Coordinates of C-alpha atoms in Angstrom, one line a residue:
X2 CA -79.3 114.7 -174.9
X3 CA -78.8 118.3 -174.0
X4 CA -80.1 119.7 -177.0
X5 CA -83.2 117.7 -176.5
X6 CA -83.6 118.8 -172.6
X7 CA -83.2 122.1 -173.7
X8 CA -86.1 122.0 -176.3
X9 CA -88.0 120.8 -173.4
X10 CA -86.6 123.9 -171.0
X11 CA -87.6 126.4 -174.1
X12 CA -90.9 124.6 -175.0
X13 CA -92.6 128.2 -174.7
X14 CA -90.9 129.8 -177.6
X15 CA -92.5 127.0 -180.1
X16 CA -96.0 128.3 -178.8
X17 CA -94.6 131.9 -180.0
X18 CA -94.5 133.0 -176.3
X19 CA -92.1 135.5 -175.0
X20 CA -91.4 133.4 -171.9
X21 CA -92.3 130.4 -169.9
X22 CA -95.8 131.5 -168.6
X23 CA -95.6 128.6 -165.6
X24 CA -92.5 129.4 -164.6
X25 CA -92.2 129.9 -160.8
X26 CA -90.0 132.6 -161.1
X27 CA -93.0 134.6 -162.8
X28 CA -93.1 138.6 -162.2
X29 CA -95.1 139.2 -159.1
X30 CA -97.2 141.6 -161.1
X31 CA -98.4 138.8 -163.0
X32 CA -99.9 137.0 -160.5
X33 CA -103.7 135.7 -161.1
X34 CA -105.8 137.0 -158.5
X35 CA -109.4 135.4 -158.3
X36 CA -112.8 136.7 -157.1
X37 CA -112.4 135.1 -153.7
X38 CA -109.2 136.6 -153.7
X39 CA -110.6 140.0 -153.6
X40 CA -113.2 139.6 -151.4
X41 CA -110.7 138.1 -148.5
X42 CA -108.4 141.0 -149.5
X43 CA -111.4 143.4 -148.7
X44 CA -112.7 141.7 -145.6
X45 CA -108.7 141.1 -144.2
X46 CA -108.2 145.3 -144.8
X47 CA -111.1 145.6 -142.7
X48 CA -110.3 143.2 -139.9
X49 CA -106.7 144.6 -139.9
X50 CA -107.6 148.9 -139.3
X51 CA -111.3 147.5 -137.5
X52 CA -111.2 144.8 -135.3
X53 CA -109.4 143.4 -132.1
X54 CA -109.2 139.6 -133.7
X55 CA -105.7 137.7 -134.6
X56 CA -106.3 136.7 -138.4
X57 CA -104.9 133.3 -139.3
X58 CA -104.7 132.4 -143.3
X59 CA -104.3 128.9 -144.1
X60 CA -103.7 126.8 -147.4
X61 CA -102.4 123.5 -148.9
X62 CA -98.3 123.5 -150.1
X63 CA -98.8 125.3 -153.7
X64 CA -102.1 126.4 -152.6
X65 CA -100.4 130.1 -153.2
X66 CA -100.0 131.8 -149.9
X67 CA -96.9 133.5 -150.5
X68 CA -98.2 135.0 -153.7
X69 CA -101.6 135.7 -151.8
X70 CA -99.9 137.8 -148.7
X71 CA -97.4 139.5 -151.3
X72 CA -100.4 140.5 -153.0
X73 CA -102.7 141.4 -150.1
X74 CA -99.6 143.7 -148.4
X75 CA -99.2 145.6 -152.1
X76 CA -102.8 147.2 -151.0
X77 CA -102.0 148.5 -148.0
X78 CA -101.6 152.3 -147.8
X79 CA -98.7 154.1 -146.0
X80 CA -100.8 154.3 -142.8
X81 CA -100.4 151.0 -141.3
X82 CA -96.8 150.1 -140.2
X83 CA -96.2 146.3 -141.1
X84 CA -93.5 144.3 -139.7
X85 CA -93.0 141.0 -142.1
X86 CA -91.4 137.7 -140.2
X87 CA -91.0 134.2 -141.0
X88 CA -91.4 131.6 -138.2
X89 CA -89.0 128.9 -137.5
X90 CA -89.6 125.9 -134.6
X91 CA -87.2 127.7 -132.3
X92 CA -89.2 131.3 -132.7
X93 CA -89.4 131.9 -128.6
X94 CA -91.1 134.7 -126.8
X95 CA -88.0 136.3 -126.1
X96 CA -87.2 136.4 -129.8
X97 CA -90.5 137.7 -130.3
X98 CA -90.4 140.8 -127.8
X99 CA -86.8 141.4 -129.4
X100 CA -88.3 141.7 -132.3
X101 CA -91.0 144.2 -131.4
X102 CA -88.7 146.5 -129.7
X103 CA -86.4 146.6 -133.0
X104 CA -89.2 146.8 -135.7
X105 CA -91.6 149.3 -134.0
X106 CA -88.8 151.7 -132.2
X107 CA -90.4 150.5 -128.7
X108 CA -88.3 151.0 -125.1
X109 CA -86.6 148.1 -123.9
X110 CA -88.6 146.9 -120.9
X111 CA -87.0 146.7 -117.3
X112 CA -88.4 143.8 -116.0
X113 CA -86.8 140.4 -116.4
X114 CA -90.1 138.8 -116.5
X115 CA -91.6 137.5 -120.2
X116 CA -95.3 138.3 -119.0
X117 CA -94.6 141.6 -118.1
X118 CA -92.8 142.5 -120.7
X119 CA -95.7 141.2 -123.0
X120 CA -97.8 143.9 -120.6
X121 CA -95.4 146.8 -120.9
X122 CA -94.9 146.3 -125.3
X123 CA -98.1 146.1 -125.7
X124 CA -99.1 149.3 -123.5
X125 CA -96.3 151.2 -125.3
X126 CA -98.0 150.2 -128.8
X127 CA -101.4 152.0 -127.9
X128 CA -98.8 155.3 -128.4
X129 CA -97.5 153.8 -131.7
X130 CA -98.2 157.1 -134.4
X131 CA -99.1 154.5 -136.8
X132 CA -101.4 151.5 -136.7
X133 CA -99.2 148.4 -136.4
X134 CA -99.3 145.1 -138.2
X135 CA -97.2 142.1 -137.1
X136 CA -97.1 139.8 -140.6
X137 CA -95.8 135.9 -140.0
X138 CA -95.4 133.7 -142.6
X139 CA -95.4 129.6 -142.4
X140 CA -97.0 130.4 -138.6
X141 CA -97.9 126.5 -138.1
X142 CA -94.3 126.3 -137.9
X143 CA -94.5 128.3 -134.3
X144 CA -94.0 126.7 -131.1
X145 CA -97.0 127.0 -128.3
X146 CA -95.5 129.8 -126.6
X147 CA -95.3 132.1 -129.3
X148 CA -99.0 131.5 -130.0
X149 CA -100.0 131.8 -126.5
X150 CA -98.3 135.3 -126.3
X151 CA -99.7 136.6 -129.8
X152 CA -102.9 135.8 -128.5
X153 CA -102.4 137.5 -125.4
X154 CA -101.8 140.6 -127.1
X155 CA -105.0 140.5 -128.6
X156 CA -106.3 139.6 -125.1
X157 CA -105.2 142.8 -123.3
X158 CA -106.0 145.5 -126.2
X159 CA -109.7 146.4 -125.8
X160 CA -111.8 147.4 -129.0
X161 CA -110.9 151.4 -128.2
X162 CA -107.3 150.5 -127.7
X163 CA -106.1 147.6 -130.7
X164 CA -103.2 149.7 -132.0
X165 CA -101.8 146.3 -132.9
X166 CA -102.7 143.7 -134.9
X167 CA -101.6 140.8 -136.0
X168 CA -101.8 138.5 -139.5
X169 CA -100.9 134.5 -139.1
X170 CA -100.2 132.5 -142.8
X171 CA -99.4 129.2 -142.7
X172 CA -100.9 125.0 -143.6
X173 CA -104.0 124.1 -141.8
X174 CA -102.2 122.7 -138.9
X175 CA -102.2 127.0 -137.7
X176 CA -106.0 126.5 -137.2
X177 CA -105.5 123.5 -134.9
X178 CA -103.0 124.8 -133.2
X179 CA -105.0 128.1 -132.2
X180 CA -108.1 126.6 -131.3
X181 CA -106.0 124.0 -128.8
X182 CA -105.1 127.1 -127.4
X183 CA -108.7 129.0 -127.1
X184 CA -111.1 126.2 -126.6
X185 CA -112.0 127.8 -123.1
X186 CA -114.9 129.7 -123.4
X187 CA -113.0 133.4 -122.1
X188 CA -110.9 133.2 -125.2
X189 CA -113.1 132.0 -127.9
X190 CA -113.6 134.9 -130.6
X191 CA -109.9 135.7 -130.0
X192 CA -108.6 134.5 -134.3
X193 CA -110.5 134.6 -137.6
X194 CA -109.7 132.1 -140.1
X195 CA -109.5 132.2 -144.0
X196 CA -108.9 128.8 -146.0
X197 CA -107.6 129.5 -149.6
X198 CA -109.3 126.9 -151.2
X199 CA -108.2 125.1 -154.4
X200 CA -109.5 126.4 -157.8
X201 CA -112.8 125.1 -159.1
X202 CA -112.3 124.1 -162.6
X203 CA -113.8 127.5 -164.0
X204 CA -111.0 129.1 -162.1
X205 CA -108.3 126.8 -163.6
X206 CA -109.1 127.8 -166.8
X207 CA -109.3 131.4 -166.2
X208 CA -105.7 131.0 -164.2
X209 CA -104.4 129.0 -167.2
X210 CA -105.7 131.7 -170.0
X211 CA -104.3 134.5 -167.6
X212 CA -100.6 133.1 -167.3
X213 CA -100.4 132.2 -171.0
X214 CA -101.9 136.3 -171.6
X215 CA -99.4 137.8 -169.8
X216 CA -96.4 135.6 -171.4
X217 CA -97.1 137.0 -174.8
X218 CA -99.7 134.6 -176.2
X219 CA -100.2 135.7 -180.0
X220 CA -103.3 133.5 -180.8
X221 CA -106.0 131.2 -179.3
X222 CA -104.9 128.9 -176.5
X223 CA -103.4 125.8 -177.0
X224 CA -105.1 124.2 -174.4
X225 CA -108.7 122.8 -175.1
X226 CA -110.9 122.3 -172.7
X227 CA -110.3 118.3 -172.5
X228 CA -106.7 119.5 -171.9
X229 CA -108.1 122.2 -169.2
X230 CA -110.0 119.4 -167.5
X231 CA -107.3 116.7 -167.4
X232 CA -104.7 119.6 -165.7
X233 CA -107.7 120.4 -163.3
X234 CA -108.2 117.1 -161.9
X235 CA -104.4 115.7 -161.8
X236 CA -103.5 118.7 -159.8
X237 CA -106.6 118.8 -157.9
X238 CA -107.1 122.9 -158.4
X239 CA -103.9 123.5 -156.4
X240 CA -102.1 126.4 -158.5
X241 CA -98.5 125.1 -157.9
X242 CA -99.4 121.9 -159.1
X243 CA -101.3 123.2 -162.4
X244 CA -98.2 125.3 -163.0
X245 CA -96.5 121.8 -163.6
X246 CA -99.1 119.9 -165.2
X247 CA -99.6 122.1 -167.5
X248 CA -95.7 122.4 -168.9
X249 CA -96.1 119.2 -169.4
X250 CA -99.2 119.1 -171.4
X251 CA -97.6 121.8 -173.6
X252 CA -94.4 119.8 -174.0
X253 CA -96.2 116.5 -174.7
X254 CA -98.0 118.2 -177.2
X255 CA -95.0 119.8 -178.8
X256 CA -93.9 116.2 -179.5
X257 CA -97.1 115.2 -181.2
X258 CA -97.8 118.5 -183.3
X259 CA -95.6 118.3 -186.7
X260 CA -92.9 120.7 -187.3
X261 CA -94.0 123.7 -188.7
X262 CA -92.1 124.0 -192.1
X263 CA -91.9 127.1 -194.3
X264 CA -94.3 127.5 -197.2
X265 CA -92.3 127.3 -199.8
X266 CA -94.4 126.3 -202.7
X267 CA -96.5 129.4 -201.8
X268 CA -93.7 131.4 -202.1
X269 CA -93.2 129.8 -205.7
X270 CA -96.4 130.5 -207.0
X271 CA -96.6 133.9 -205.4
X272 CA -93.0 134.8 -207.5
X273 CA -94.0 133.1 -210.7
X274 CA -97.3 135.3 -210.8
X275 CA -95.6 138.6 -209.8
X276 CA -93.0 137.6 -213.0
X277 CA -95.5 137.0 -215.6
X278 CA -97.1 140.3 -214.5
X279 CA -94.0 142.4 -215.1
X280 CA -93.5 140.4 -218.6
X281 CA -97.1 141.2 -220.1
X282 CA -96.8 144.8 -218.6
X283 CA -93.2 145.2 -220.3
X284 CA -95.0 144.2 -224.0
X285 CA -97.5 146.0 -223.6
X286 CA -95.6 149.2 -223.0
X287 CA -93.5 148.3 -226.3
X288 CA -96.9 147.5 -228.9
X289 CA -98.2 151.3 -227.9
X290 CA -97.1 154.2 -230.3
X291 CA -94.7 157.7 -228.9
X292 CA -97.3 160.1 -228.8
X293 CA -95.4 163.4 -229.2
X294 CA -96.7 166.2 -226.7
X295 CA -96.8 170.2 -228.3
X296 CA -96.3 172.1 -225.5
X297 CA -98.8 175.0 -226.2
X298 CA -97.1 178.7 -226.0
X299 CA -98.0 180.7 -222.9
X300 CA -100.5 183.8 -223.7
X301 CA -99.2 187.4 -224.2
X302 CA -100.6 189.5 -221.1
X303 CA -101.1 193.5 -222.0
X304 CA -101.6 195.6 -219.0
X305 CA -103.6 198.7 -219.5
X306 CA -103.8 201.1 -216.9
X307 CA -107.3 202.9 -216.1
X308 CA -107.5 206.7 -215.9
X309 CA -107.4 208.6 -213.4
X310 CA -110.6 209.4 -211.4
X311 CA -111.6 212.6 -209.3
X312 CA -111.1 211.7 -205.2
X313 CA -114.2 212.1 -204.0
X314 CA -115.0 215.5 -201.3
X315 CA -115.5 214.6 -197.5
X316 CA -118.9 215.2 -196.7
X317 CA -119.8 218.2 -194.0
X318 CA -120.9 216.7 -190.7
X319 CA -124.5 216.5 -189.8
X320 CA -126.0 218.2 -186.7
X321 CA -126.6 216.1 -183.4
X322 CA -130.3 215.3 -183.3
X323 CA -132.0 216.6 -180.4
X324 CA -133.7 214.5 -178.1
X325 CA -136.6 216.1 -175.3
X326 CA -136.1 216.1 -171.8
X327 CA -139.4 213.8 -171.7
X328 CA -137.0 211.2 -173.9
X329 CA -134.2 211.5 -171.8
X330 CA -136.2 210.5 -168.5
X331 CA -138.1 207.6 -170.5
X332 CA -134.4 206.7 -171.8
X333 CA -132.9 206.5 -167.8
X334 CA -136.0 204.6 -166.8
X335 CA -135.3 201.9 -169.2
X336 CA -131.5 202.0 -167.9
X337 CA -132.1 201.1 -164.4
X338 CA -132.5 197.7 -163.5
X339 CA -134.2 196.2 -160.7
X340 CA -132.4 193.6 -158.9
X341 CA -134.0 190.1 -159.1
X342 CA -135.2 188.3 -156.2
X343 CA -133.0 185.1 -155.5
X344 CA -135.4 182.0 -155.5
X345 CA -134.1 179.4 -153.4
X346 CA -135.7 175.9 -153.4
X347 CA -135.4 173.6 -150.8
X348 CA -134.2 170.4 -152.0
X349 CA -136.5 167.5 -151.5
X350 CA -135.7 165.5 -148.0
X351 CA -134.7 162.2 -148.9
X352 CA -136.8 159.3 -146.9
X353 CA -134.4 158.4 -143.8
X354 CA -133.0 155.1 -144.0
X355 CA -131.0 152.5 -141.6
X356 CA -127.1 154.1 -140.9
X357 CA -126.0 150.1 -140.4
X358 CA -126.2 147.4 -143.9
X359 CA -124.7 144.5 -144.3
X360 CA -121.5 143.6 -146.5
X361 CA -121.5 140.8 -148.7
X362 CA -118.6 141.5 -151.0
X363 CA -116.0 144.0 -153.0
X364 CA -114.7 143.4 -156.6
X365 CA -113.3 145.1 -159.2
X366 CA -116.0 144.2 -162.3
X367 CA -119.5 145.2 -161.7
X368 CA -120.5 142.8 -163.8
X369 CA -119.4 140.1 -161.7
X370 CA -121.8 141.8 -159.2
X371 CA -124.8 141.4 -161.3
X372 CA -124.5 138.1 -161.9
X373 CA -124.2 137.3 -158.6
X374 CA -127.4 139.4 -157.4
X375 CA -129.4 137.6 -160.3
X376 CA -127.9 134.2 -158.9
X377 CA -129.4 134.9 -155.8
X378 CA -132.8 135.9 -156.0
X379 CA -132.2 139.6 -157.5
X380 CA -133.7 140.8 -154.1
X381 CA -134.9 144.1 -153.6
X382 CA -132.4 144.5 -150.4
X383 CA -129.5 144.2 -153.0
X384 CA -127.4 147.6 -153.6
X385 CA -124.1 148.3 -154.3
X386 CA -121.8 151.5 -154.5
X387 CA -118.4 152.0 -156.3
X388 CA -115.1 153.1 -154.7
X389 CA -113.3 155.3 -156.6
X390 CA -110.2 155.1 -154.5
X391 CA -109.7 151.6 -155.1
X392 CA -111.0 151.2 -158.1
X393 CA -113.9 148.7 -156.7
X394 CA -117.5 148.0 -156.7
X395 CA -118.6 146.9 -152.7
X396 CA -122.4 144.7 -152.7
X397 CA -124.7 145.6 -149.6
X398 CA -127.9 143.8 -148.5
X399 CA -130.7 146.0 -146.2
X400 CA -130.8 148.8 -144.2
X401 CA -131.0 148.6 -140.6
X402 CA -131.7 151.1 -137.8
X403 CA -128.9 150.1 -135.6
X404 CA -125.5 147.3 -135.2
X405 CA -128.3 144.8 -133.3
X406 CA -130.5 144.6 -135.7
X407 CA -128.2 144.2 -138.5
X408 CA -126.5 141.8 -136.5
X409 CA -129.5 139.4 -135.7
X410 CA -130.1 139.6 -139.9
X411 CA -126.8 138.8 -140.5
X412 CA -127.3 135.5 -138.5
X413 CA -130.5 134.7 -140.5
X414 CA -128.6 135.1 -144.3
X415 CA -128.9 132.0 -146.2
X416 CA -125.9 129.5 -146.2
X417 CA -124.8 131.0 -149.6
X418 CA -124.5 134.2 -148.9
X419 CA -122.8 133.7 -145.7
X420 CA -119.8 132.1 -147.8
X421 CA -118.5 135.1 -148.7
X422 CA -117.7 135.8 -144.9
X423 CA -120.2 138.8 -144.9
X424 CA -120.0 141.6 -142.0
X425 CA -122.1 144.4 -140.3
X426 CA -120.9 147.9 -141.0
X427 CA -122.2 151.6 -141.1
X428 CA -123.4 152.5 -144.6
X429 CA -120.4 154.7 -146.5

């Protein structure tokens, strides 16, 4: 029995993988990372340095928030100071302003009162030298209070003064809980929300070819695409839950397959030629005749010396030429030379264009950009420009004379292209 739960455990190594590539205790660095991945990792970098809004970020159990804010947090440069917490139900205000004045070195306030110490922290974070990001994890587990005074933060910081910001993950009951709290008109516009949706079955498959890549995978992948299909639909997209469908498709299959056995009546063959080679070369070698081999003697070399010859007499030196003075003044005229006149052309001026566009998107394969500009109409409002400091390749649409106008175009985008959570921002 424990040999056979053990073949199970180690399914991985008869697929000739170097370990199991759905384990959960996979290397961070592993991690699949979709295209809707980057695009909320772009627009969530922009929000955080950009934008006086508290972010919320909400998924299904195994919908892979952890490994989404792991990865999201990598990305983010030494200038921002993050502050990482998980919540709990009994996560108070108290605890909260505790936790401020610990994390981001702020005075201890000297008023007993919860609402104005909220005032006084966040007055003191305007001063922070860094920009300052407050990072919850399973936030639907936080009690009212603690929402009410995260929001109020946001609420008193102004869009000249937002030194803090603040980034909410947890299951879709965050997003009810904050819009209980903000249905009143004054605090409406106060959160932004991202859903990680489950895969679409293109995305399984890509997430299933990925994990069995970076495990060591020597050959094509044992999953077809029935098999790809079937762990799509019984774990609904939900990358935890592929993670276990999919062992057990392997190990089910591992049951099926025959045992691989070794080859050994190729092995046979393969000896018995290389034998009756070496045989027939051995007669051969005995039926030829000893040819013997004269070794030829080496010439006699004579050297005769030639005689002697006369060294030659050095040659009296010949008289300098001499040049006219008319020569001389036609040979200094040639020396001198006029300096050229520097011709400088004015570059052509460019035709001015709107400073405001719109952003639809960032990735990291320009290819995926082109196919999604010739999905959608291959428009002549379409540009994109790399970024070379991140390795990334950002999709515009128009140019617009000022934030209004890009704005009201924004509004009129097509429902598609406002999926991808597009925003207005000056052209880079």
């Amino acid at each position: 029995m424990m040999a056979q739960l053990d073949e199970q455990n180690d399914y991985w190594r008869y697929y000739g993988l170097r370990r199991d590539p759905f384990s959960f205790a996979a290397k961070e660095s592993d991690s699949y990372i979709s295209l809707r991945w980057e695009q909320y990792f772009d627009l969530l970098h922009y929000l955080c340095t950009s934008n006086n809004v508290l972010l919320a970020v909400t998924g299904a159990p195994g919908a892979g928030k952890t490994t989404f804010l792991k990865q999201f947090l990598r990305q983010l440069n030494e200038e921002i100071h993050v502050v990482s917490l998980t919540a709990s139900p009994k996560f108070d205000v108290a605890q909260l302003c505790e936790t401020l004045i610990k994390e981001f070195a702020l005075p201890a306030a000297t008023s007993e009162n919860l609402d104005e110490q909220l005032e006084t922290h966040i007055a003191n974070l305007q001063y922070h030298e860094r920009l300052a990001l407050l990072v919850i994890d399973d936030a639907h587990r936080l009690p009212p209070a603690a929402l009410r005074a995260l929001l109020y933060f946001i609420k008193q910081q102004s869009e000249n003064q937002m030194r803090l910001h603040i980034l909410l993950v947890g299951e879709s009951a965050l997003k009810d809980n904050l819009a209980a709290l903000t249905s009143e008109k004054s605090d409406q516009g106060l959160f932004h929300h991202l859903a990680l949706e489950p895969f679409q079955l293109e995305e399984t498959e890509f997430y299933l070819n990925h994990r069995l890549s970076v495990a060591g995978l020597p050959a094509s992948s044992p999953l077809s695409r029935a098999a790809v299909k079937r762990i799509h639909d019984l774990a609904r997209g939900i990358p935890a839950q592929i993670n276990v469908t999919a062992q057990r498709i392997l190990q089910s299959s591992m049951q099926v397959r025959p045992p691989r056995q070794f080859p050994w009546k190729l092995v046979g063959f393969i000896l018995l030629g290389l034998i009756i080679v070496i045989i027939l070369s051995m007669y051969g070698m005995r039926q030829q005749p000893v040819k013997k081999t004269v070794k030829p003697k080496p010439p006699v070399v004579v050297a005769v010396q030639p005689p002697p010859q006369p060294k030659p007499q050095p040659l009296p030196p010949a008289p300098a030429p001499v040049v006219a003075p008319a020569v001389l003044i036609e040979q200094a005229q040639q020396a001198i030379v006029l300096p050229k006149e520097k011709i400088t052309v004015k570059p052509k001026q460019k035709p001015k264009q709107g400073r405001y566009t719109i952003q639809l998107m960032s990735v990291s394969r320009e290819i995926a950009l082109k196919k999604y500009i010739a999905a959608h109409g291959n428009d002549s409002n379409y540009f994109y420009k790399p970024d070379p400091a991140k390795n990334r390749y950002i999709l515009f649409y128009g140019h617009y004379a000022n934030e209004a106008e890009a704005a009201a175009a924004l509004r009129k985008l097509p429902a598609e292209l406002r999926q991808t959570k597009p925003w207005v921002k000056l052209i880079p």
